Coordinates of C-alpha atoms in Angstrom, one line a residue:
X32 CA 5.8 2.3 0.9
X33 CA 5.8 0.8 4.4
X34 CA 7.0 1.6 7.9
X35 CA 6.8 -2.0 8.7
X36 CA 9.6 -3.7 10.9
X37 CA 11.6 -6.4 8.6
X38 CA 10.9 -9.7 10.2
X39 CA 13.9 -11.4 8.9
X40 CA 11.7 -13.9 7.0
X41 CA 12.1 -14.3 3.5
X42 CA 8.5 -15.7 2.8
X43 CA 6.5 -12.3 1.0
X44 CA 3.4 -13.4 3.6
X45 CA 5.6 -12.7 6.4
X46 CA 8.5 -10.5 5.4
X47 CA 7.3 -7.3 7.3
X48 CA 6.0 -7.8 10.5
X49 CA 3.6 -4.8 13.0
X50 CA 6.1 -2.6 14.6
X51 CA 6.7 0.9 13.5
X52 CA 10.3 1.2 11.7
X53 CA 11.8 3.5 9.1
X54 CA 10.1 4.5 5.9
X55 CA 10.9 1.4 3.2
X56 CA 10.3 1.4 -0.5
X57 CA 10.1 -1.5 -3.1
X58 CA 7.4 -3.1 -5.7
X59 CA 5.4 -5.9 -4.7
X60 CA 4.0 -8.8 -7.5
X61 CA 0.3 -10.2 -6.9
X62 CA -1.4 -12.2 -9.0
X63 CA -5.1 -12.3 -10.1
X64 CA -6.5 -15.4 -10.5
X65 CA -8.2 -15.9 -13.8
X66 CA -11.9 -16.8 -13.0
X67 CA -11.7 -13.9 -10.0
X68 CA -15.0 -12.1 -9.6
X69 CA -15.0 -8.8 -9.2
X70 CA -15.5 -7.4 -5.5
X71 CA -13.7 -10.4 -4.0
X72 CA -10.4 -11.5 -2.6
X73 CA -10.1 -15.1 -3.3
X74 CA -8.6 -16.4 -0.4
X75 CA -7.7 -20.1 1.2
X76 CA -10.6 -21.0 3.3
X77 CA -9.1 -22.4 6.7
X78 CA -9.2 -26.3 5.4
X79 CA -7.8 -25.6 2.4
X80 CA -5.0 -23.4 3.4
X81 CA -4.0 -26.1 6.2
X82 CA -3.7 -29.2 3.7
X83 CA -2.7 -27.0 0.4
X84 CA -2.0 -23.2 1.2
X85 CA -2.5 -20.7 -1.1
X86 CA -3.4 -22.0 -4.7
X87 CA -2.6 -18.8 -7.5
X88 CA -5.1 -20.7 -9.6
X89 CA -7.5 -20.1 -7.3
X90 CA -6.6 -17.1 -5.1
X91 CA -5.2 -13.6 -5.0
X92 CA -1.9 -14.3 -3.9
X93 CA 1.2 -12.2 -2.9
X94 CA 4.5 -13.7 -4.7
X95 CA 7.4 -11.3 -4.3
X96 CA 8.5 -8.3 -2.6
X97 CA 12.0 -6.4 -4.0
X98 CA 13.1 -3.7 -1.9
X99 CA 14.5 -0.2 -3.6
X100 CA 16.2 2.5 -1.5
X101 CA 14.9 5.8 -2.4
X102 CA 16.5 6.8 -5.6
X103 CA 15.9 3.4 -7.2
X104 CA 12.5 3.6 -6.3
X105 CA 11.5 7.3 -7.8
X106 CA 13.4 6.2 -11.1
X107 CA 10.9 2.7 -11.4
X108 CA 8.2 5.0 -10.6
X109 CA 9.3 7.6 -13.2
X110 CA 9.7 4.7 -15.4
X111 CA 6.2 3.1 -15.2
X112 CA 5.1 6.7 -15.4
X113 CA 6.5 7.5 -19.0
X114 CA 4.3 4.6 -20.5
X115 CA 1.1 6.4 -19.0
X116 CA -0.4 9.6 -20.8
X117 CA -2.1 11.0 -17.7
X118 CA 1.1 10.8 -15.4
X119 CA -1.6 9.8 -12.3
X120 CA -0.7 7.4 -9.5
X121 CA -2.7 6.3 -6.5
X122 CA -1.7 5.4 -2.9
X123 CA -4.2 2.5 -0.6
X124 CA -4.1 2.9 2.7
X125 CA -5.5 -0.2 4.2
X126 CA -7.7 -0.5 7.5
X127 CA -6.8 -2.2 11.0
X128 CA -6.2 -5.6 11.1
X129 CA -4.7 -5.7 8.2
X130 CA -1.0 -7.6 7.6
X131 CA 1.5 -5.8 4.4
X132 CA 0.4 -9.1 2.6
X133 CA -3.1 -8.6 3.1
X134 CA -2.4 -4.7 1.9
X135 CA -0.9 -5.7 -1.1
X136 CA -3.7 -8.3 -2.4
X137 CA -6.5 -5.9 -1.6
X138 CA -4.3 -3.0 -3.2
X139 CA -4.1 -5.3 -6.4
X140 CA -7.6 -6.3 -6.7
X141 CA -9.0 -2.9 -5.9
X142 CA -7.2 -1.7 -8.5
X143 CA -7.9 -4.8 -11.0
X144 CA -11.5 -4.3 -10.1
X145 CA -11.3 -0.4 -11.2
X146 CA -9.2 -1.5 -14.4
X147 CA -7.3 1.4 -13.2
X148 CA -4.5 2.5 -15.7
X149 CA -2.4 4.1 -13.6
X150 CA 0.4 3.7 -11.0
X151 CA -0.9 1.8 -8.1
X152 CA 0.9 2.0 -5.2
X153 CA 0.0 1.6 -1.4
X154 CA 1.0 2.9 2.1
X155 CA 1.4 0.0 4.8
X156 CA 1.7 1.3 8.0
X157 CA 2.3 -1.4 11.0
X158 CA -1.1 -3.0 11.8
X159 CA -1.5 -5.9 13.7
X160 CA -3.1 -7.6 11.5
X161 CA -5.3 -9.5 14.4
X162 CA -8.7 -8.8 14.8
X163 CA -8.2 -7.9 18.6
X164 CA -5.3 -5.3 18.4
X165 CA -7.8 -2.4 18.2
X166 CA -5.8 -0.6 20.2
X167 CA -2.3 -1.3 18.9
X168 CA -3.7 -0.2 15.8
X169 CA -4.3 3.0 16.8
X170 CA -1.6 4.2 18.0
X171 CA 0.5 2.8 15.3
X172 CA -2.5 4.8 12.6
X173 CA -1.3 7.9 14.7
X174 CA 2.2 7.2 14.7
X175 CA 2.5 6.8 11.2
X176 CA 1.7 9.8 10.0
X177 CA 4.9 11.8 9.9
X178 CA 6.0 8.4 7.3
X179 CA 3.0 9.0 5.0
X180 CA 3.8 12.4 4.8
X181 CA 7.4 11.6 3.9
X182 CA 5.9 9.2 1.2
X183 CA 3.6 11.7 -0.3
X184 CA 6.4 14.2 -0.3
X185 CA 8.8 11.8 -2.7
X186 CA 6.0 11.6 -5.1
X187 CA 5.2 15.2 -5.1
X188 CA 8.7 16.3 -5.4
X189 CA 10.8 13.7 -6.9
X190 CA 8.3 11.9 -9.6
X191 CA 6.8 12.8 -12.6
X192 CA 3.2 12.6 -11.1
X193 CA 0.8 14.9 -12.1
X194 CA -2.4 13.7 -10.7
X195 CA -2.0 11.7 -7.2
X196 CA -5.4 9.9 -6.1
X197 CA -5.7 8.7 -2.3
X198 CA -7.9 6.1 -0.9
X199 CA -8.3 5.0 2.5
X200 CA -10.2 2.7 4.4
X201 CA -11.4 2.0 7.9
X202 CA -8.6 2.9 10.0
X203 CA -6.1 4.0 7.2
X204 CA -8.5 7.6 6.9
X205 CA -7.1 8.4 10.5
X206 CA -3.8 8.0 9.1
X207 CA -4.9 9.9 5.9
X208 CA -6.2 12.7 7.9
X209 CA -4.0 13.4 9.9
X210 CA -1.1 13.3 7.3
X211 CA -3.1 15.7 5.0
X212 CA -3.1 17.8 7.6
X213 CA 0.3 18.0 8.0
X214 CA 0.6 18.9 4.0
X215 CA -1.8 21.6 4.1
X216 CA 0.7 23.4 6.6
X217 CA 4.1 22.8 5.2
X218 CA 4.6 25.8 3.4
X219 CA 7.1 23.5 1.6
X220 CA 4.5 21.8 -0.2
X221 CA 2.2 24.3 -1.0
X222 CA 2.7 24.8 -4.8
X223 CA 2.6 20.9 -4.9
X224 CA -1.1 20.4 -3.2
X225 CA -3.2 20.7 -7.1
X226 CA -1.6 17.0 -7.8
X227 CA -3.8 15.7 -4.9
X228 CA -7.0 15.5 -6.9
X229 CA -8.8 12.7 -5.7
X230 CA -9.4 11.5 -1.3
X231 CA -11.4 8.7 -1.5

């Protein structure tokens, strides 16, 4: 899930950009590279991204992004979900500075690293992505709550989950917090709070 702005571009490192937009859905592929350690991102050092960019041999590397409207996306989810006994899922919400590609590999290894079996899916909500848009961040952390929420809510009410996990880092707990907040007190939602078992 992202509230990202569509930059137009069809390249997946630059097809959602840092402006706030609607709430979009769709499945992202990243690859793992084979001798990957675990606790690292394998990334391009600036020499070697200039003459041969990224290298999925070598690197952690996002390679496609589909989008899904709403219903498409709660039946793929339901999907993946029949194949796992648990029925749990887990959302990453990423820090500042942080672009959707960068979300997406650090989503992917996190959960490579955890040999996680279930449905990993991430939240990203328009960063920067530049190490001085401090500011920009936050206010774009705080005004992204109220699409979190709405993302939570589809997986409480319209999947098969029965045991949602949330991890946040850096930045991404003010948008956790905030949103969580907003759960507690929709009566609406009230008899769907037990799937929330893990905040990370």
């Amino acid at each position: 899930g992202t509230n990202r702005n569509r930059t137009g571009s069809v390249l997946p490192n630059e097809y959602y950009g840092n402006s706030v937009d609607n709430l979009k859905y769709g499945i992202c592929a990243v690859s793992i590279p084979k001798e990957h350690e675990t606790g690292e991102l394998e990334r391009p050092g600036l020499v070697w991204k200039f003459l041969f960019g990224e290298d999925s041999i070598r690197h952690v590397v996002l390679n496609k992004i589909k989008e899904f409207t709403e219903e498409e996306f709660t039946e793929n989810f339901n999907g993946i979900l029949q194949i796992n006994p648990e029925k749990d899922a887990l959302i990453f919400l990423h820090g500042y500075n942080n672009t959707f590609a960068d979300a997406a590999r650090r989503t992917a290894q996190l959960v490579f690293d955890m040999k996680y079996k279930g449905l990993s899916s991430m939240f990203s909500w328009a960063s920067d992505g530049k190490t001085f848009s401090y500011i920009h961040d936050l206010k774009t952390a705080q005004n992204s709550t109220e699409h979190l929420k709405e993302f939570i809510t589809v997986l409480l009410n319209k999947t098969n989950t029965e045991k949602l996990h949330l991890v946040a880092h850096s930045m991404g707990t003010t948008v956790l917090a905030f949103t969580l907040e907003k759960i507690v007190s929709d009566e609406n939602l009230s008899d769907k709070l037990d799937i929330i078992k893990q905040i990370v």
